[in-house]
PDB file of N, CA and C in Angstrom:
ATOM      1  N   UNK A  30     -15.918  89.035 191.844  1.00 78.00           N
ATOM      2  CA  UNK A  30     -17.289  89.191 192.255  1.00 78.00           C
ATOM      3  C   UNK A  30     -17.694  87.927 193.023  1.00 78.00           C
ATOM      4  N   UNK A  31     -18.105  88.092 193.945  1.00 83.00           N
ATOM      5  CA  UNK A  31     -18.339  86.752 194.572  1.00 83.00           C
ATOM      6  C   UNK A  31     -20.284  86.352 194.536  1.00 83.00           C
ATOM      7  N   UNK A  32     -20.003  84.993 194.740  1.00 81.00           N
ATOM      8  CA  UNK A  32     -21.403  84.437 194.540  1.00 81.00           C
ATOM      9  C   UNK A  32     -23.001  84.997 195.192  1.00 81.00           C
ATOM     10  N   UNK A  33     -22.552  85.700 196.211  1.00 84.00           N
ATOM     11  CA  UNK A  33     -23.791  86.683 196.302  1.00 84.00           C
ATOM     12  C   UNK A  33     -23.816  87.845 195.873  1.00 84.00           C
ATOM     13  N   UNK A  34     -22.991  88.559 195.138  1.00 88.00           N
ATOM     14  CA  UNK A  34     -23.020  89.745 194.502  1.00 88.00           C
ATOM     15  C   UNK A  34     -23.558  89.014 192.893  1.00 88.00           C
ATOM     16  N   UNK A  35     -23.369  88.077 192.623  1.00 84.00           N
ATOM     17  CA  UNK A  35     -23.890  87.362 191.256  1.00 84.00           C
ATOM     18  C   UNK A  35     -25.336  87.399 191.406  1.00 84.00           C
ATOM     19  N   UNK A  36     -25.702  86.532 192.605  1.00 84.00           N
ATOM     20  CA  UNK A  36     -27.108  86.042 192.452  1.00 84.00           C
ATOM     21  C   UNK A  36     -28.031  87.536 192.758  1.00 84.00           C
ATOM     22  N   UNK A  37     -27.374  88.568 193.249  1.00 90.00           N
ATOM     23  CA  UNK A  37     -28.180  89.525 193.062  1.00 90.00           C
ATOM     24  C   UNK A  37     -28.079  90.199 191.819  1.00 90.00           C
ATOM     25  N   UNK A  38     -27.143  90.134 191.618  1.00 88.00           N
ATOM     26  CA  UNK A  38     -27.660  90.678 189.909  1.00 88.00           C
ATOM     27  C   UNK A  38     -28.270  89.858 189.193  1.00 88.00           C
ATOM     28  N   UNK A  39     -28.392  89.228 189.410  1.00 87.00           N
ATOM     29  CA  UNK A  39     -29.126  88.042 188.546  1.00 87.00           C
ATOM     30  C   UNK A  39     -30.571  88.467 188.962  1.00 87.00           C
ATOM     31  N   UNK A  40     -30.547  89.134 190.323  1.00 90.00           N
ATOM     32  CA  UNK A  40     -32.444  88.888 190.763  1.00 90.00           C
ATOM     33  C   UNK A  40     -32.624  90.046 190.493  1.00 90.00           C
ATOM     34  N   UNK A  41     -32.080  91.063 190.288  1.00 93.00           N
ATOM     35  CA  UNK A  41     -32.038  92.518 189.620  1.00 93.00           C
ATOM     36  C   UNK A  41     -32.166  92.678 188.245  1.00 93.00           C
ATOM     37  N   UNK A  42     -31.760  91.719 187.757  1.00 90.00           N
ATOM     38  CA  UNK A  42     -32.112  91.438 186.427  1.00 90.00           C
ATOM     39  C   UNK A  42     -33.422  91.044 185.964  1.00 90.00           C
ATOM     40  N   UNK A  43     -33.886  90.413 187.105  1.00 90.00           N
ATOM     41  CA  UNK A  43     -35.545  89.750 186.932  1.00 90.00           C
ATOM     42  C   UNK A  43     -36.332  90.994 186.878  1.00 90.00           C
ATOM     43  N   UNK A  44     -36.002  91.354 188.278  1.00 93.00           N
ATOM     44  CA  UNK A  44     -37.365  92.223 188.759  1.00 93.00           C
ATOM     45  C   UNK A  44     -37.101  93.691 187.247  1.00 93.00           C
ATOM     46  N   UNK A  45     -35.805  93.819 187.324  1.00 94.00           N
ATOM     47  CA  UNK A  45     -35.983  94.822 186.131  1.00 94.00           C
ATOM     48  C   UNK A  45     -36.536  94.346 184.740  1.00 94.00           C
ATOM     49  N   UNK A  46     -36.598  93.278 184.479  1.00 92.00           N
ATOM     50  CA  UNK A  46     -37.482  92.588 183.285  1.00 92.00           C
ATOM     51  C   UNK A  46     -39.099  92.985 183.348  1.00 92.00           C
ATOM     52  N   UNK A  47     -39.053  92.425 185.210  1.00 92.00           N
ATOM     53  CA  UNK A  47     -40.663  92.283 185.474  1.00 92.00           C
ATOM     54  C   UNK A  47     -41.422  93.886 185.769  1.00 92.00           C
ATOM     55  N   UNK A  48     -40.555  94.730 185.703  1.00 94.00           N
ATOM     56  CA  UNK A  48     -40.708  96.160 185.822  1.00 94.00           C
ATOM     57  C   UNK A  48     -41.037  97.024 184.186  1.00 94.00           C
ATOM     58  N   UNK A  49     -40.090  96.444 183.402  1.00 93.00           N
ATOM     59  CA  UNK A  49     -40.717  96.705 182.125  1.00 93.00           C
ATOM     60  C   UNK A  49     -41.801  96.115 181.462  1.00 93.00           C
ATOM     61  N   UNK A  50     -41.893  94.902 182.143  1.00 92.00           N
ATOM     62  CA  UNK A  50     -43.209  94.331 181.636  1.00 92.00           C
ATOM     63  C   UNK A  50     -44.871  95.176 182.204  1.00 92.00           C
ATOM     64  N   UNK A  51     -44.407  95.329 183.378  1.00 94.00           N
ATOM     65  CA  UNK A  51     -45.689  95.979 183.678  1.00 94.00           C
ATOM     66  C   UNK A  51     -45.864  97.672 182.929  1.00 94.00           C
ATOM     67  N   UNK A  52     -44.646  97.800 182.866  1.00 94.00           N
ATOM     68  CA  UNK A  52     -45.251  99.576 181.869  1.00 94.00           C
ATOM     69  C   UNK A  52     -45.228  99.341 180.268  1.00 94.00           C
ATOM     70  N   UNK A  53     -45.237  98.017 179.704  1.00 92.00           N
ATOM     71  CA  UNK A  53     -45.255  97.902 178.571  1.00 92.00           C
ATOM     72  C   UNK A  53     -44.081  98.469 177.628  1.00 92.00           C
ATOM     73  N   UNK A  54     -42.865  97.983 178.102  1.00 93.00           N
ATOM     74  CA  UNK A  54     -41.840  98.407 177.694  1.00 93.00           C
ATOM     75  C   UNK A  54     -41.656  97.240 176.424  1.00 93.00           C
ATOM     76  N   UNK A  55     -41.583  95.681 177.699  1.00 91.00           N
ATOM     77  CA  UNK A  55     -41.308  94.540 177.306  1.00 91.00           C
ATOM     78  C   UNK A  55     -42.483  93.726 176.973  1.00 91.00           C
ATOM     79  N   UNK A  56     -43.013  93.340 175.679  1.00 91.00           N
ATOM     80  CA  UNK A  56     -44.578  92.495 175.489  1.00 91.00           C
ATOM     81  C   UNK A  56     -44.181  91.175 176.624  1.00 91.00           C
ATOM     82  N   UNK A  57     -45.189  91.037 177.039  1.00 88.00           N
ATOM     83  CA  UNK A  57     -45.732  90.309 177.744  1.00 88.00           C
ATOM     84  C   UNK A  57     -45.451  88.548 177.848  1.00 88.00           C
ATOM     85  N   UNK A  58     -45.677  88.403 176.216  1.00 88.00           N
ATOM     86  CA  UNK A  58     -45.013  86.703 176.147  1.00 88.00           C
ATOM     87  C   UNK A  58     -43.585  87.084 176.324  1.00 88.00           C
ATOM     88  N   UNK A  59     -42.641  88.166 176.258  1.00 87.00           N
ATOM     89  CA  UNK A  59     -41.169  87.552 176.385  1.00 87.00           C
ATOM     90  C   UNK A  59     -41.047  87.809 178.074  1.00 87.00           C
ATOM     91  N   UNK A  60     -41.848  88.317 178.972  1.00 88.00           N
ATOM     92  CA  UNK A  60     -41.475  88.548 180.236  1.00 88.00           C
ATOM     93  C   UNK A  60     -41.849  86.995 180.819  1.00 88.00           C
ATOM     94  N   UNK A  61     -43.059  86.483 180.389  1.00 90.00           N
ATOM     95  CA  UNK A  61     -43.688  85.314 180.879  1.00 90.00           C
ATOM     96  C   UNK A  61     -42.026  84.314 181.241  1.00 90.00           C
ATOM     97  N   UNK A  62     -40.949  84.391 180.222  1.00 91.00           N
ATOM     98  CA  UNK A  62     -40.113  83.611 179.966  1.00 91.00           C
ATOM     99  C   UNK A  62     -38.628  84.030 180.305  1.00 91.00           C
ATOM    100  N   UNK A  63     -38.922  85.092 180.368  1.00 88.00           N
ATOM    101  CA  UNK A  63     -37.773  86.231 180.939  1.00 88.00           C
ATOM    102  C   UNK A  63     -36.634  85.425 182.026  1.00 88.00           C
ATOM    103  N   UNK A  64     -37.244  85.312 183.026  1.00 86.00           N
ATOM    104  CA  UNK A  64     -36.536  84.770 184.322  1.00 86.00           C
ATOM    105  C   UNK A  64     -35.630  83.615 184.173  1.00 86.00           C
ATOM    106  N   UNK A  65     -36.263  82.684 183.543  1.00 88.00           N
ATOM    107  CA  UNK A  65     -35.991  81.200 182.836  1.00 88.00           C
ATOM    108  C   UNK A  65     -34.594  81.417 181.618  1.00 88.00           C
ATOM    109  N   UNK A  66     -34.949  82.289 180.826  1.00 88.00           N
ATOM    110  CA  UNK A  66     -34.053  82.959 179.446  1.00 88.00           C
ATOM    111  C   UNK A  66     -32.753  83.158 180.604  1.00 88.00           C
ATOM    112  N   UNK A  67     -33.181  83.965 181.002  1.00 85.00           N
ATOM    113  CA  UNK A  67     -31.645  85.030 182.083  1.00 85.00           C
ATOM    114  C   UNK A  67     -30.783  83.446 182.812  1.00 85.00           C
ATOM    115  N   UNK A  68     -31.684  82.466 183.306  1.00 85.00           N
ATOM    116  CA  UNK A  68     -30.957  81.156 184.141  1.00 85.00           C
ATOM    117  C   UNK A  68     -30.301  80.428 183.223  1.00 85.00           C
ATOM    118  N   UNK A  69     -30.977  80.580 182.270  1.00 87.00           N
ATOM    119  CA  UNK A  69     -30.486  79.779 180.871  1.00 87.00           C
ATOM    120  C   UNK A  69     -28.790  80.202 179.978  1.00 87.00           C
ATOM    121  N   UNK A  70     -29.199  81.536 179.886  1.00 86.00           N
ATOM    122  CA  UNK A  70     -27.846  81.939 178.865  1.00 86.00           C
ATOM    123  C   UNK A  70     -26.985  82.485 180.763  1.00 86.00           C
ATOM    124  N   UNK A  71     -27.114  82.372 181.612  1.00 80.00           N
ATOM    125  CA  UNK A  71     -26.269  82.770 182.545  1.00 80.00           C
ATOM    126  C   UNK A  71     -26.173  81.841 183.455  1.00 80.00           C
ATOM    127  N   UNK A  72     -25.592  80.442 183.660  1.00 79.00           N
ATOM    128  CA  UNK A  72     -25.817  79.552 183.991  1.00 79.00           C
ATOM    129  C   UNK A  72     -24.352  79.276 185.049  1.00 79.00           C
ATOM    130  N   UNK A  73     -23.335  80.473 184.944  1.00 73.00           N
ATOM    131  CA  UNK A  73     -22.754  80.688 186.200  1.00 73.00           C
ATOM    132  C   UNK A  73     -22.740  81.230 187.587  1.00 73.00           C
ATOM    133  N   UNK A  74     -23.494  82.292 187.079  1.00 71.00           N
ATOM    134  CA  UNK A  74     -23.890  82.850 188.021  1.00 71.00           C
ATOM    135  C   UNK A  74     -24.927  82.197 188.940  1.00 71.00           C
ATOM    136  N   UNK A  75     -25.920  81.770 188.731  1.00 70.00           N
ATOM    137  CA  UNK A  75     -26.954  80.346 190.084  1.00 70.00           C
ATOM    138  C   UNK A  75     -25.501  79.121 190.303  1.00 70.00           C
ATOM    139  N   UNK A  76     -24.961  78.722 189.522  1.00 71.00           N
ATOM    140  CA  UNK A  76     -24.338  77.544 189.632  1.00 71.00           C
ATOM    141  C   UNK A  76     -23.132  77.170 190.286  1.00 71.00           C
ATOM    142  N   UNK A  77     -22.413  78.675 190.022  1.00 64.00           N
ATOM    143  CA  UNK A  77     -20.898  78.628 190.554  1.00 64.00           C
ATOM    144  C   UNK A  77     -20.155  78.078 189.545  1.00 64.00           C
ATOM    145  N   UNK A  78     -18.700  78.204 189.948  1.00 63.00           N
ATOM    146  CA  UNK A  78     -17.621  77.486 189.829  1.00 63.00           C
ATOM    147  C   UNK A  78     -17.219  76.114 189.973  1.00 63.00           C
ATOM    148  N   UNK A  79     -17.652  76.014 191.366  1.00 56.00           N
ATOM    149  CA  UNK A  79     -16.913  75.044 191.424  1.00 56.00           C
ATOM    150  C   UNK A  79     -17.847  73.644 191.285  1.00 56.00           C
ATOM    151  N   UNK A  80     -17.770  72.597 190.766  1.00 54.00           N
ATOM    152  CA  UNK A  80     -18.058  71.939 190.326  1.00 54.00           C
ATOM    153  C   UNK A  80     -17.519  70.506 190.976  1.00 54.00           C
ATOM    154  N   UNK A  81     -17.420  70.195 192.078  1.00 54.00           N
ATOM    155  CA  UNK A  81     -16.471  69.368 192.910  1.00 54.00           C
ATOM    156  C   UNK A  81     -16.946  67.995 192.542  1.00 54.00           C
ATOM    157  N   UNK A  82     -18.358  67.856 191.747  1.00 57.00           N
ATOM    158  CA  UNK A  82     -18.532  66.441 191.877  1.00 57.00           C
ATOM    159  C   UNK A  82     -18.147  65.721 190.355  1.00 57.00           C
ATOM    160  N   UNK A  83     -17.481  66.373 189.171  1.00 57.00           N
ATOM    161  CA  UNK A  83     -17.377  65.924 188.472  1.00 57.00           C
ATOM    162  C   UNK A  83     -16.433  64.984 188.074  1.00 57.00           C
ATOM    163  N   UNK A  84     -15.773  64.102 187.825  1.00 59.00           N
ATOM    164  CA  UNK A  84     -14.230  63.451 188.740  1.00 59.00           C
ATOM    165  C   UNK A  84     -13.646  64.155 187.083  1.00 59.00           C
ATOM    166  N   UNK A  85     -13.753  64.558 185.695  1.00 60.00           N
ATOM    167  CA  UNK A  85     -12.823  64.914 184.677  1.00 60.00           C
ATOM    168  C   UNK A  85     -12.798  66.452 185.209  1.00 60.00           C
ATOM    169  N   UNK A  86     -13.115  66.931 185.856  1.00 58.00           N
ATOM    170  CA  UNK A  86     -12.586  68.269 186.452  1.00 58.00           C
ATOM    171  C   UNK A  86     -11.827  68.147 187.690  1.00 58.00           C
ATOM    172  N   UNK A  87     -11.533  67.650 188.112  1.00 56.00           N
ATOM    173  CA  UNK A  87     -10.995  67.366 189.395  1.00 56.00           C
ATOM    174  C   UNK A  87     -11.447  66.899 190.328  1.00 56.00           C
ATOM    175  N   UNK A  88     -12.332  66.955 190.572  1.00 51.00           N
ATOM    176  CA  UNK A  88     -13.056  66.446 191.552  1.00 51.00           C
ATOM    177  C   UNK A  88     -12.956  65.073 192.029  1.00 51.00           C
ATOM    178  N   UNK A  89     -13.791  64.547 193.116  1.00 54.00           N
ATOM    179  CA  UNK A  89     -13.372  62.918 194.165  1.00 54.00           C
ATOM    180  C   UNK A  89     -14.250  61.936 192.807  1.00 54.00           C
ATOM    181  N   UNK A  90     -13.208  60.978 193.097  1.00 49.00           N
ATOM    182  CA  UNK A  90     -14.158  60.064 191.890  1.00 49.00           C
ATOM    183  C   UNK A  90     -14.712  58.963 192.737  1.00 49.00           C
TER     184      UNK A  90
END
């Protein structure tokens, strides 16, 4: 899956949060936080792989 097929599911994931929130699927304080929650426990998908600046992963020191 490559990194723009991620970040759209990721924003598909929002708006479908923010879609149950408005028909009262999802109460209201957990949507407020929703978006933030999803960046949080999914923190590959915005971030990537690769990680080039860390020098104990490989990366240039």
């Amino acid at each position: 899956m490559t990194q723009i097929q991620k970040a759209l599911l990721l924003a598909s994931g929002m708006i479908a949060l923010a879609v149950l929130a408005v028909f009262d699927v999802v109460p209201e304080e957990f949507a407020q936080f929703g978006p933030i929650a999803l960046l949080a426990i999914f923190p590959s998908l915005w971030l990537g792989k690769s990680r080039g600046c860390w020098p104990w992963k490989g990366g240039r020191a």
